[in-house]
Amino acid sequence: MEKLYSLVQTDDSRKADLYIRGQSSHPVLKSALHKDEILDFCTYFNSISIKKWRQYTTIQQVMLELSVQGSFELTVSMYSPSGEQILIQEKINGPIYRKTWHIDELSGDIAGFSLRALEAGAQCCGGAYYGEFSQWSEKNIGIGICTFKREKYVLRTIEHLQEFQKNNKWLQVLVVDNGSTLQEQNKEGLRIIHNRNFGGSGGFTRAMIEYVDEDQVDYVLLMDDDIVLDSTVLERTHSLLCGLKNEYGDSFLSGAMLTMEQPIIQYENTAYWDKFISKVIHKGLDLSKKENLISNEVFKQNNNQYAGWWYCCIPLNRIKEIGYPLPVFIKSDDMEYGIRNKRELLTLNGIGVWHETFTKKMSPVIRFFSDRNSFILNHYADRCSRSSLLAAIIGRICKRLRHKDMASIQILYFALQDYYEGFQNITAKDADMKMNEVAELTKLPFQWKSLAGIFRYMLKIIFHYKVVNDTYLDFHSQNLKTNTFWKQYLHIE
């Protein structure tokens, strides 16, 4: 039997219902319980997604292992849209309880269990899920974190990952420091390297290049520096990839984004580009509710689907095959790269991280890159064309005029101007210098001629779209298949 992941708890009361329902204001594992006190483990982090494990992996059997002291009534249930089905309900005693099911015995979407203390002082000391697979191959994972002058956040994440590495030697960590404010390191399991500030695309691409050149890992896990991560997310990620069916060998594994502001609410569980804007899957789900855990496991593969790089695990061999991301500084690099892969995305309850919502991070500079890069994306996404690009521009104009946001109208003009010049001009200057120029542009007072300028560029797009489109496609095919362009662009020796 291979360990899938451990049961886990939290000391954050705001997150408690994602771990153990019935948990009081303090963690309950290894704590003495009152008689008849019930702990419900059918939660985001402690249930098991039978449907997904069966779909993605070669799992044959599932085992639940519990460490208890005293007597409990154990109830194990399967859940699906049609309701709950109780598998077993029995009295158990310590110290160790194990129960194994063949995968064919488990017909629902998710499985979970609850414990009712049959005596005062009974304790649940922990547990884990295990699986037996017809095909299991140990995988090494290399985390790539891109950071820029966010020492407080990234040092917290590094400390957490290093603690996890003590018992999980399959994990490596590489921090690409775009601000060069961290001390460079190169020791077993951890590297910190300095990089020019070429944005998220430059930082994450640098991580890809380093791992491809070293060729020591099977997957590259791109991860933001400011997320909050539960270590069992890494356990699930590793065990899922080790037991993966061959047909999913090229797939990206996407971690869901939960909100820092409301920790039980999911912001995104993958998204797709609908030719005009991003459409988020399962936004706003309250993951403390069992019915939403079931909804969250519904397979939704959409055209132009992609995974956000706050937590995205990419096969190393796939990087070698499809090449490297767009040099867009920030915004839309993860979108285009996921669309480029053209493979089914993998998602799983319990593989998710907490992150600030993007509305809190919006600024005029980010607005510029968001606008410009969405226009660039139009040339690489399926079913996009001249008409979809013009519709996207018009939609932005109308929305900003409606809100009387003239500053953003002017940013749209600058973004269109930069987009129209193409990647050859965009990358003619180093990205950090380009960023400084953009920052200065966004400070300029609004001028009405910028609105006329937008319509002028729309006319250029109408008459010259094919030339612009060919220019973007040529850059993609000529420069991104290997790391040569990026090494020169990043000034890597």
Coordinates of C-alpha atoms in Angstrom, one line a residue:
M1 CA 0.0 0.0 0.0
E2 CA 1.2 3.5 -0.9
K3 CA 0.3 6.4 1.4
L4 CA -2.0 8.9 -0.3
Y5 CA -2.1 11.6 2.4
S6 CA -2.5 12.1 6.1
L7 CA -5.6 13.4 8.0
V8 CA -5.0 16.9 9.0
Q9 CA -6.4 19.6 11.3
T10 CA -6.0 23.4 11.7
D11 CA -5.6 25.8 14.6
D12 CA -7.4 28.5 12.5
S13 CA -11.0 28.6 13.5
R14 CA -12.0 30.3 10.2
K15 CA -10.8 27.2 8.3
A16 CA -12.0 24.6 10.7
D17 CA -14.9 23.3 8.5
L18 CA -12.4 22.5 5.7
Y19 CA -10.7 20.1 8.1
I20 CA -12.9 18.6 10.8
R21 CA -16.5 19.6 11.4
G22 CA -17.3 19.6 15.1
Q23 CA -13.8 20.8 15.8
S24 CA -14.0 23.3 18.7
S25 CA -11.9 26.4 19.1
H26 CA -8.8 24.2 19.6
P27 CA -7.4 21.3 17.5
V28 CA -9.1 18.0 18.4
L29 CA -6.7 15.4 17.2
K30 CA -5.0 13.8 20.2
S31 CA -7.5 15.7 22.5
A32 CA -9.8 14.0 24.9
L33 CA -13.4 14.2 23.7
H34 CA -16.7 14.3 25.5
K35 CA -19.0 11.2 25.3
D36 CA -21.1 11.4 22.1
E37 CA -19.0 14.2 20.6
I38 CA -18.9 13.8 16.8
L39 CA -16.0 14.6 14.5
D40 CA -16.9 14.7 10.8
F41 CA -13.9 14.2 8.5
C42 CA -15.9 14.4 5.3
T43 CA -14.3 17.7 4.4
Y44 CA -12.2 19.4 1.7
F45 CA -9.0 18.2 3.2
N46 CA -10.0 14.9 4.9
S47 CA -12.4 13.3 2.5
I48 CA -11.2 11.2 -0.5
S49 CA -12.3 11.9 -4.1
I50 CA -13.0 8.4 -5.2
K51 CA -14.3 9.5 -8.6
K52 CA -11.1 11.4 -9.4
W53 CA -8.7 8.8 -8.1
R54 CA -10.4 6.2 -10.2
Q55 CA -10.5 8.5 -13.2
Y56 CA -6.9 9.7 -13.1
T57 CA -4.9 6.8 -11.5
T58 CA -4.5 3.1 -11.6
I59 CA -5.7 2.7 -8.0
Q60 CA -7.2 -0.8 -7.2
Q61 CA -7.8 -0.6 -3.4
V62 CA -8.3 2.2 -0.9
M63 CA -7.5 1.8 2.8
L64 CA -8.4 4.0 5.8
E65 CA -6.1 3.9 8.7
L66 CA -7.0 5.4 12.1
S67 CA -5.1 5.8 15.3
V68 CA -7.5 6.0 18.3
Q69 CA -7.6 5.6 22.0
G70 CA -10.8 4.5 23.5
S71 CA -14.1 3.5 21.8
F72 CA -15.7 5.1 18.8
E73 CA -18.6 4.6 16.5
L74 CA -17.2 4.9 13.0
T75 CA -19.5 5.7 10.0
V76 CA -18.0 5.6 6.5
S77 CA -20.2 7.0 3.7
M78 CA -20.1 7.6 0.0
Y79 CA -21.6 10.8 -1.4
S80 CA -22.9 11.6 -4.9
P81 CA -25.4 14.0 -6.4
S82 CA -28.1 11.4 -5.6
G83 CA -27.3 11.4 -1.9
E84 CA -25.5 9.6 0.9
Q85 CA -24.8 5.8 1.0
I86 CA -23.5 4.4 4.3
L87 CA -20.8 1.8 3.7
I88 CA -20.1 0.7 7.2
Q89 CA -21.1 1.7 10.7
E90 CA -19.3 -0.1 13.5
K91 CA -17.6 0.2 16.9
I92 CA -13.9 0.5 16.8
N93 CA -11.2 0.5 19.5
G94 CA -7.5 1.5 19.5
P95 CA -4.8 1.6 19.0
I96 CA -4.9 1.0 15.2
Y97 CA -7.9 0.5 12.9
R98 CA -7.7 -0.4 9.2
K99 CA -10.4 -1.0 6.7
T100 CA -9.7 -1.8 3.0
W101 CA -12.1 -1.5 0.0
H102 CA -11.7 -2.6 -3.6
I103 CA -12.2 0.5 -5.8
D104 CA -15.1 -1.2 -7.5
E105 CA -17.0 -1.3 -4.2
L106 CA -16.9 2.5 -4.0
S107 CA -19.4 3.9 -6.5
G108 CA -19.9 7.5 -5.4
D109 CA -18.0 10.7 -6.0
I110 CA -16.4 11.3 -2.6
A111 CA -16.0 9.2 0.5
G112 CA -15.8 10.4 4.1
F113 CA -16.2 9.3 7.6
S114 CA -17.2 10.5 11.1
L115 CA -16.3 9.4 14.6
R116 CA -18.6 9.5 17.6
A117 CA -16.9 9.1 21.0
L118 CA -18.6 6.2 22.9
E119 CA -16.8 7.2 26.1
A120 CA -15.5 10.3 27.7
G121 CA -11.7 10.8 27.1
A122 CA -11.6 9.0 23.8
Q123 CA -9.1 10.4 21.4
C124 CA -8.5 10.3 17.7
C125 CA -4.8 10.6 17.3
G126 CA -4.6 10.8 13.5
G127 CA -4.8 8.7 10.4
A128 CA -4.2 8.5 6.7
Y129 CA -5.5 7.1 3.4
Y130 CA -3.6 4.5 1.5
G131 CA -3.9 3.0 -2.0
E132 CA -2.8 0.0 -3.9
F133 CA -2.1 0.7 -7.6
S134 CA -1.5 -1.5 -10.6
Q135 CA 1.0 1.1 -11.8
W136 CA 3.1 3.3 -9.4
S137 CA 6.2 5.2 -10.4
E138 CA 8.0 7.4 -7.9
K139 CA 8.1 11.1 -9.1
N140 CA 10.4 13.9 -8.1
I141 CA 8.9 17.4 -8.0
G142 CA 10.7 20.7 -8.2
I143 CA 8.9 23.7 -6.9
G144 CA 9.6 27.0 -8.7
I145 CA 8.7 30.1 -6.8
C146 CA 9.0 33.6 -8.3
T147 CA 9.3 36.5 -5.9
F148 CA 10.0 40.2 -5.9
K149 CA 10.7 42.1 -2.7
R150 CA 8.2 40.1 -0.7
E151 CA 10.7 38.7 1.9
K152 CA 8.1 38.3 4.6
Y153 CA 5.9 36.0 2.5
V154 CA 8.5 34.0 0.7
L155 CA 10.6 33.2 3.8
R156 CA 7.5 31.9 5.5
T157 CA 6.8 29.7 2.5
I158 CA 10.5 28.5 2.3
E159 CA 10.5 27.6 6.0
H160 CA 7.3 25.6 5.6
L161 CA 8.6 23.7 2.6
Q162 CA 11.9 22.9 4.2
E163 CA 10.1 21.4 7.2
F164 CA 8.1 19.2 4.8
Q165 CA 11.3 18.2 2.9
K166 CA 12.7 16.5 6.0
N167 CA 10.5 13.5 5.4
N168 CA 9.9 13.9 1.6
K169 CA 13.2 13.8 -0.3
W170 CA 11.3 13.8 -3.6
L171 CA 10.8 17.5 -3.3
Q172 CA 13.2 20.3 -4.4
V173 CA 12.7 24.0 -4.0
L174 CA 14.0 26.7 -6.3
V175 CA 13.3 30.4 -5.5
V176 CA 13.9 32.9 -8.3
D177 CA 14.4 36.2 -6.7
N178 CA 13.6 39.0 -9.2
G179 CA 14.4 41.7 -6.6
S180 CA 17.8 40.2 -5.6
T181 CA 17.0 41.0 -1.9
L182 CA 17.4 37.4 -0.6
Q183 CA 20.7 35.8 0.0
E184 CA 21.6 33.4 -2.7
Q185 CA 21.8 29.8 -1.6
N186 CA 22.7 26.4 -3.1
K187 CA 22.2 23.5 -0.7
E188 CA 20.5 20.1 -0.8
G189 CA 16.9 20.6 -1.7
L190 CA 16.9 24.4 -1.8
R191 CA 18.3 27.0 -4.2
I192 CA 17.8 30.7 -4.2
I193 CA 19.0 32.5 -7.3
H194 CA 18.9 36.2 -8.4
N195 CA 17.2 37.2 -11.6
R196 CA 16.5 40.4 -13.4
N197 CA 13.0 41.7 -12.7
F198 CA 11.4 40.4 -15.8
G199 CA 8.1 39.8 -14.0
G200 CA 6.3 36.6 -13.3
S201 CA 6.8 35.3 -16.8
G202 CA 10.6 35.8 -16.5
G203 CA 10.8 34.4 -13.0
F204 CA 8.8 31.3 -13.7
T205 CA 10.5 30.7 -17.1
R206 CA 13.8 30.9 -15.3
A207 CA 12.7 28.2 -13.0
M208 CA 11.6 26.0 -15.9
I209 CA 15.0 26.6 -17.6
E210 CA 16.9 25.6 -14.5
Y211 CA 15.0 22.4 -14.0
V212 CA 15.1 21.4 -17.6
D213 CA 18.9 22.0 -17.7
E214 CA 19.4 20.0 -14.5
D215 CA 17.0 17.2 -15.6
Q216 CA 16.6 15.8 -12.1
V217 CA 12.9 16.2 -11.6
D218 CA 9.8 14.8 -13.3
Y219 CA 7.5 17.8 -12.6
V220 CA 7.9 21.5 -12.1
L221 CA 5.4 23.0 -9.6
L222 CA 5.0 26.7 -10.2
M223 CA 3.9 28.4 -7.1
D224 CA 3.4 32.0 -5.9
D225 CA 5.4 33.4 -3.1
D226 CA 2.5 34.7 -1.0
I227 CA 0.2 31.7 -0.9
V228 CA -0.7 29.8 2.3
L229 CA -0.2 26.1 1.8
D230 CA -1.2 23.0 3.8
S231 CA 1.5 20.3 3.5
T232 CA -1.1 17.6 2.7
V233 CA -1.6 19.4 -0.6
L234 CA 1.9 18.4 -1.6
E235 CA 1.3 14.8 -0.3
R236 CA -1.8 14.5 -2.5
T237 CA 0.0 16.0 -5.5
H238 CA 2.9 13.5 -5.2
S239 CA 0.8 10.4 -4.7
L240 CA -1.6 11.4 -7.5
L241 CA 1.2 11.9 -9.9
C242 CA 3.0 8.6 -8.9
G243 CA -0.1 6.6 -9.6
L244 CA -1.2 8.5 -12.7
K245 CA -2.5 6.6 -15.8
N246 CA -0.3 7.0 -18.9
E247 CA -3.1 8.9 -20.7
Y248 CA -2.6 11.8 -18.3
G249 CA 1.2 11.9 -18.5
D250 CA 1.0 15.3 -20.4
S251 CA -1.6 16.9 -18.2
F252 CA -1.0 19.9 -15.9
L253 CA -2.2 19.5 -12.3
S254 CA -4.1 22.6 -11.2
G255 CA -4.5 23.7 -7.6
A256 CA -7.6 25.6 -6.7
M257 CA -7.4 29.1 -5.3
L258 CA -9.2 29.7 -2.0
T259 CA -9.5 33.2 -0.7
M260 CA -7.5 34.7 2.1
E261 CA -10.4 37.0 3.0
Q262 CA -12.9 34.1 3.3
P263 CA -10.9 31.0 3.8
I264 CA -13.7 28.5 3.2
I265 CA -14.7 30.1 -0.2
Q266 CA -13.1 29.0 -3.4
Y267 CA -12.2 31.7 -5.9
E268 CA -11.2 29.6 -8.8
N269 CA -10.9 25.9 -9.7
T270 CA -9.4 26.3 -13.2
A271 CA -10.7 28.8 -15.8
Y272 CA -11.0 29.2 -19.5
W273 CA -10.7 32.0 -22.1
D274 CA -14.0 32.6 -23.9
K275 CA -12.5 34.8 -26.6
F276 CA -13.2 38.0 -24.7
I277 CA -12.6 37.5 -20.9
S278 CA -11.7 34.7 -18.5
K279 CA -14.5 32.5 -17.2
V280 CA -13.8 31.0 -13.8
I281 CA -14.9 27.5 -12.9
H282 CA -16.7 27.0 -9.6
K283 CA -16.2 30.5 -8.4
G284 CA -17.7 31.3 -5.0
L285 CA -18.2 27.8 -3.8
D286 CA -18.5 27.4 0.0
L287 CA -16.2 24.3 0.4
S288 CA -17.4 23.7 4.0
K289 CA -20.6 22.2 2.5
K290 CA -20.6 18.6 1.4
E291 CA -22.8 19.2 -1.6
N292 CA -20.2 21.7 -2.9
L293 CA -17.4 19.2 -2.5
I294 CA -19.4 17.0 -4.9
S295 CA -20.0 19.8 -7.3
N296 CA -16.3 20.7 -7.2
E297 CA -15.5 17.2 -8.5
V298 CA -17.6 17.5 -11.7
F299 CA -15.4 17.2 -14.8
K300 CA -15.5 20.4 -16.7
Q301 CA -13.1 20.5 -19.6
N302 CA -13.6 23.6 -21.7
N303 CA -12.0 25.0 -24.8
N304 CA -9.0 27.3 -24.0
Q305 CA -8.9 26.0 -20.4
Y306 CA -5.9 26.8 -18.2
A307 CA -4.4 26.6 -14.7
G308 CA -3.3 29.5 -12.6
W309 CA 0.4 29.5 -11.6
W310 CA -0.3 30.1 -7.9
Y311 CA -0.1 26.3 -7.9
C312 CA 0.4 24.5 -11.2
C313 CA 2.3 21.2 -11.6
I314 CA 3.8 20.7 -15.1
P315 CA 5.5 17.6 -16.5
L316 CA 9.2 18.4 -17.2
N317 CA 9.0 16.4 -20.5
R318 CA 6.0 18.6 -21.6
I319 CA 8.1 21.7 -21.2
K320 CA 10.7 20.2 -23.4
E321 CA 8.0 19.4 -26.0
I322 CA 5.9 22.6 -26.1
G323 CA 8.6 25.1 -25.1
Y324 CA 8.6 28.1 -22.9
P325 CA 6.1 30.9 -21.9
L326 CA 5.4 34.2 -23.6
P327 CA 7.6 37.1 -22.6
V328 CA 4.7 39.2 -21.3
F329 CA 6.1 40.3 -17.9
I330 CA 2.9 39.6 -15.9
K331 CA -0.6 38.4 -16.8
S332 CA -1.8 35.9 -19.4
D333 CA 1.5 33.8 -19.5
D334 CA -0.2 31.0 -17.5
M335 CA -3.3 31.3 -19.7
E336 CA -1.5 30.9 -23.0
Y337 CA 0.8 28.2 -21.7
G338 CA -2.2 26.1 -20.4
I339 CA -4.1 26.7 -23.7
R340 CA -1.0 25.7 -25.6
N341 CA -0.7 22.3 -23.8
K342 CA -4.1 21.2 -25.2
R343 CA -4.5 18.4 -22.6
E344 CA -7.0 17.7 -19.9
L345 CA -6.4 19.5 -16.7
L346 CA -6.3 17.5 -13.5
T347 CA -8.0 18.9 -10.4
L348 CA -8.8 17.3 -7.0
N349 CA -10.5 18.3 -3.8
G350 CA -7.8 19.0 -1.2
I351 CA -5.3 20.3 -3.8
G352 CA -5.8 24.0 -3.3
V353 CA -4.1 27.0 -1.7
W354 CA -5.1 30.3 -0.1
H355 CA -4.3 33.5 -2.0
E356 CA -5.5 37.1 -2.0
T357 CA -8.2 37.8 -4.6
F358 CA -6.9 39.7 -7.6
T359 CA -9.1 42.7 -7.1
K360 CA -7.0 43.7 -4.2
K361 CA -3.9 43.6 -6.4
M362 CA -5.2 45.7 -9.3
S363 CA -3.3 48.8 -10.2
P364 CA -2.9 51.0 -13.3
V365 CA 0.3 49.1 -14.2
I366 CA -1.3 45.7 -13.8
R367 CA -4.3 47.1 -15.8
F368 CA -1.9 47.9 -18.7
F369 CA -0.4 44.4 -18.8
S370 CA -3.8 42.8 -18.4
D371 CA -5.2 44.7 -21.3
R372 CA -2.2 44.3 -23.6
N373 CA -1.7 40.7 -22.9
S374 CA -5.3 39.8 -23.4
F375 CA -5.0 41.2 -26.9
I376 CA -1.9 39.1 -27.5
L377 CA -3.6 36.0 -26.2
N378 CA -6.2 36.4 -28.9
H379 CA -3.6 35.2 -31.4
Y380 CA -2.9 32.0 -29.6
A381 CA -6.3 30.9 -28.2
D382 CA -8.6 28.7 -30.2
R383 CA -11.6 30.2 -32.0
C384 CA -10.3 33.8 -31.7
S385 CA -10.1 36.2 -34.6
R386 CA -10.2 39.8 -35.7
S387 CA -13.8 40.1 -34.7
S388 CA -13.3 38.7 -31.2
L389 CA -10.3 41.1 -30.7
L390 CA -12.4 44.1 -31.7
A391 CA -15.3 43.0 -29.6
A392 CA -13.0 42.7 -26.6
I393 CA -11.7 46.2 -27.2
I394 CA -15.2 47.7 -27.6
G395 CA -16.3 45.9 -24.4
R396 CA -13.5 47.5 -22.4
I397 CA -14.3 50.9 -23.8
C398 CA -18.0 50.7 -23.0
K399 CA -17.4 49.4 -19.5
R400 CA -14.9 52.1 -18.6
L401 CA -17.0 54.9 -20.1
R402 CA -20.0 53.6 -18.2
H403 CA -17.9 53.9 -15.0
K404 CA -16.4 57.2 -16.2
D405 CA -12.9 55.6 -15.7
M406 CA -11.0 57.8 -18.1
A407 CA -7.6 56.9 -16.6
S408 CA -8.2 53.3 -17.6
I409 CA -9.4 54.4 -21.1
Q410 CA -6.0 56.0 -21.5
I411 CA -4.2 52.9 -20.2
L412 CA -6.2 50.9 -22.8
Y413 CA -4.8 53.2 -25.5
F414 CA -1.2 52.7 -24.3
A415 CA -1.8 48.9 -24.2
L416 CA -3.2 48.8 -27.7
Q417 CA -0.2 50.8 -29.0
D418 CA 2.3 48.4 -27.4
Y419 CA 0.3 45.4 -28.5
Y420 CA 0.3 46.6 -32.1
E421 CA 4.1 46.9 -32.2
G422 CA 4.5 43.1 -31.6
F423 CA 6.9 41.0 -29.6
Q424 CA 9.9 42.1 -31.5
N425 CA 9.5 45.7 -30.2
I426 CA 8.1 44.6 -26.8
T427 CA 11.3 42.6 -26.2
A428 CA 13.7 45.0 -27.8
K429 CA 14.1 46.5 -24.3
D430 CA 14.8 44.6 -21.1
A431 CA 11.6 43.9 -19.3
D432 CA 12.6 45.8 -16.2
M433 CA 13.3 48.9 -18.2
K434 CA 10.0 48.4 -20.0
M435 CA 8.2 48.1 -16.7
N436 CA 9.6 51.5 -15.6
E437 CA 8.3 53.1 -18.8
V438 CA 4.9 51.6 -18.3
A439 CA 4.8 52.9 -14.7
E440 CA 5.6 56.4 -16.0
L441 CA 2.9 56.2 -18.7
T442 CA 0.2 55.3 -16.2
K443 CA 0.9 58.5 -14.2
L444 CA 0.1 60.8 -17.2
P445 CA -3.1 62.9 -16.9
F446 CA -5.9 61.9 -19.2
Q447 CA -6.0 63.4 -22.7
W448 CA -9.0 63.0 -25.0
K449 CA -6.8 62.2 -27.9
S450 CA -6.2 58.8 -26.3
L451 CA -9.8 57.9 -27.0
A452 CA -9.4 58.9 -30.7
G453 CA -6.1 56.9 -30.6
I454 CA -8.0 53.7 -29.6
F455 CA -10.3 54.0 -32.6
R456 CA -7.3 54.6 -34.9
Y457 CA -5.7 51.4 -33.7
M458 CA -9.0 49.6 -34.1
L459 CA -9.0 50.6 -37.8
K460 CA -5.4 49.4 -38.1
I461 CA -6.5 46.0 -36.7
I462 CA -9.4 45.8 -39.2
F463 CA -7.1 46.4 -42.2
H464 CA -3.9 44.7 -41.0
Y465 CA -5.0 41.9 -38.7
K466 CA -3.5 39.2 -40.8
V467 CA 0.0 40.8 -40.7
V468 CA -0.2 41.3 -37.0
N469 CA -1.4 37.8 -36.4
D470 CA 1.4 36.3 -38.6
T471 CA 3.9 38.3 -36.7
Y472 CA 2.8 37.0 -33.3
L473 CA 2.6 33.4 -34.6
D474 CA 6.0 33.6 -36.1
F475 CA 7.6 34.9 -32.9
H476 CA 6.0 32.0 -31.0
S477 CA 7.2 29.3 -33.4
Q478 CA 10.7 30.8 -33.9
N479 CA 11.6 31.8 -30.3
L480 CA 9.7 29.7 -27.7
K481 CA 10.4 26.1 -28.7
T482 CA 13.8 26.2 -27.1
N483 CA 15.3 28.2 -24.2
T484 CA 17.7 30.1 -26.5
F485 CA 15.6 33.3 -26.8
W486 CA 14.8 33.3 -23.1
K487 CA 18.5 32.8 -22.0
Q488 CA 19.5 35.8 -24.1
Y489 CA 16.5 37.9 -23.0
L490 CA 17.3 37.1 -19.3
H491 CA 21.0 37.6 -19.8
I492 CA 21.8 34.1 -18.5
E493 CA 25.4 33.1 -19.0

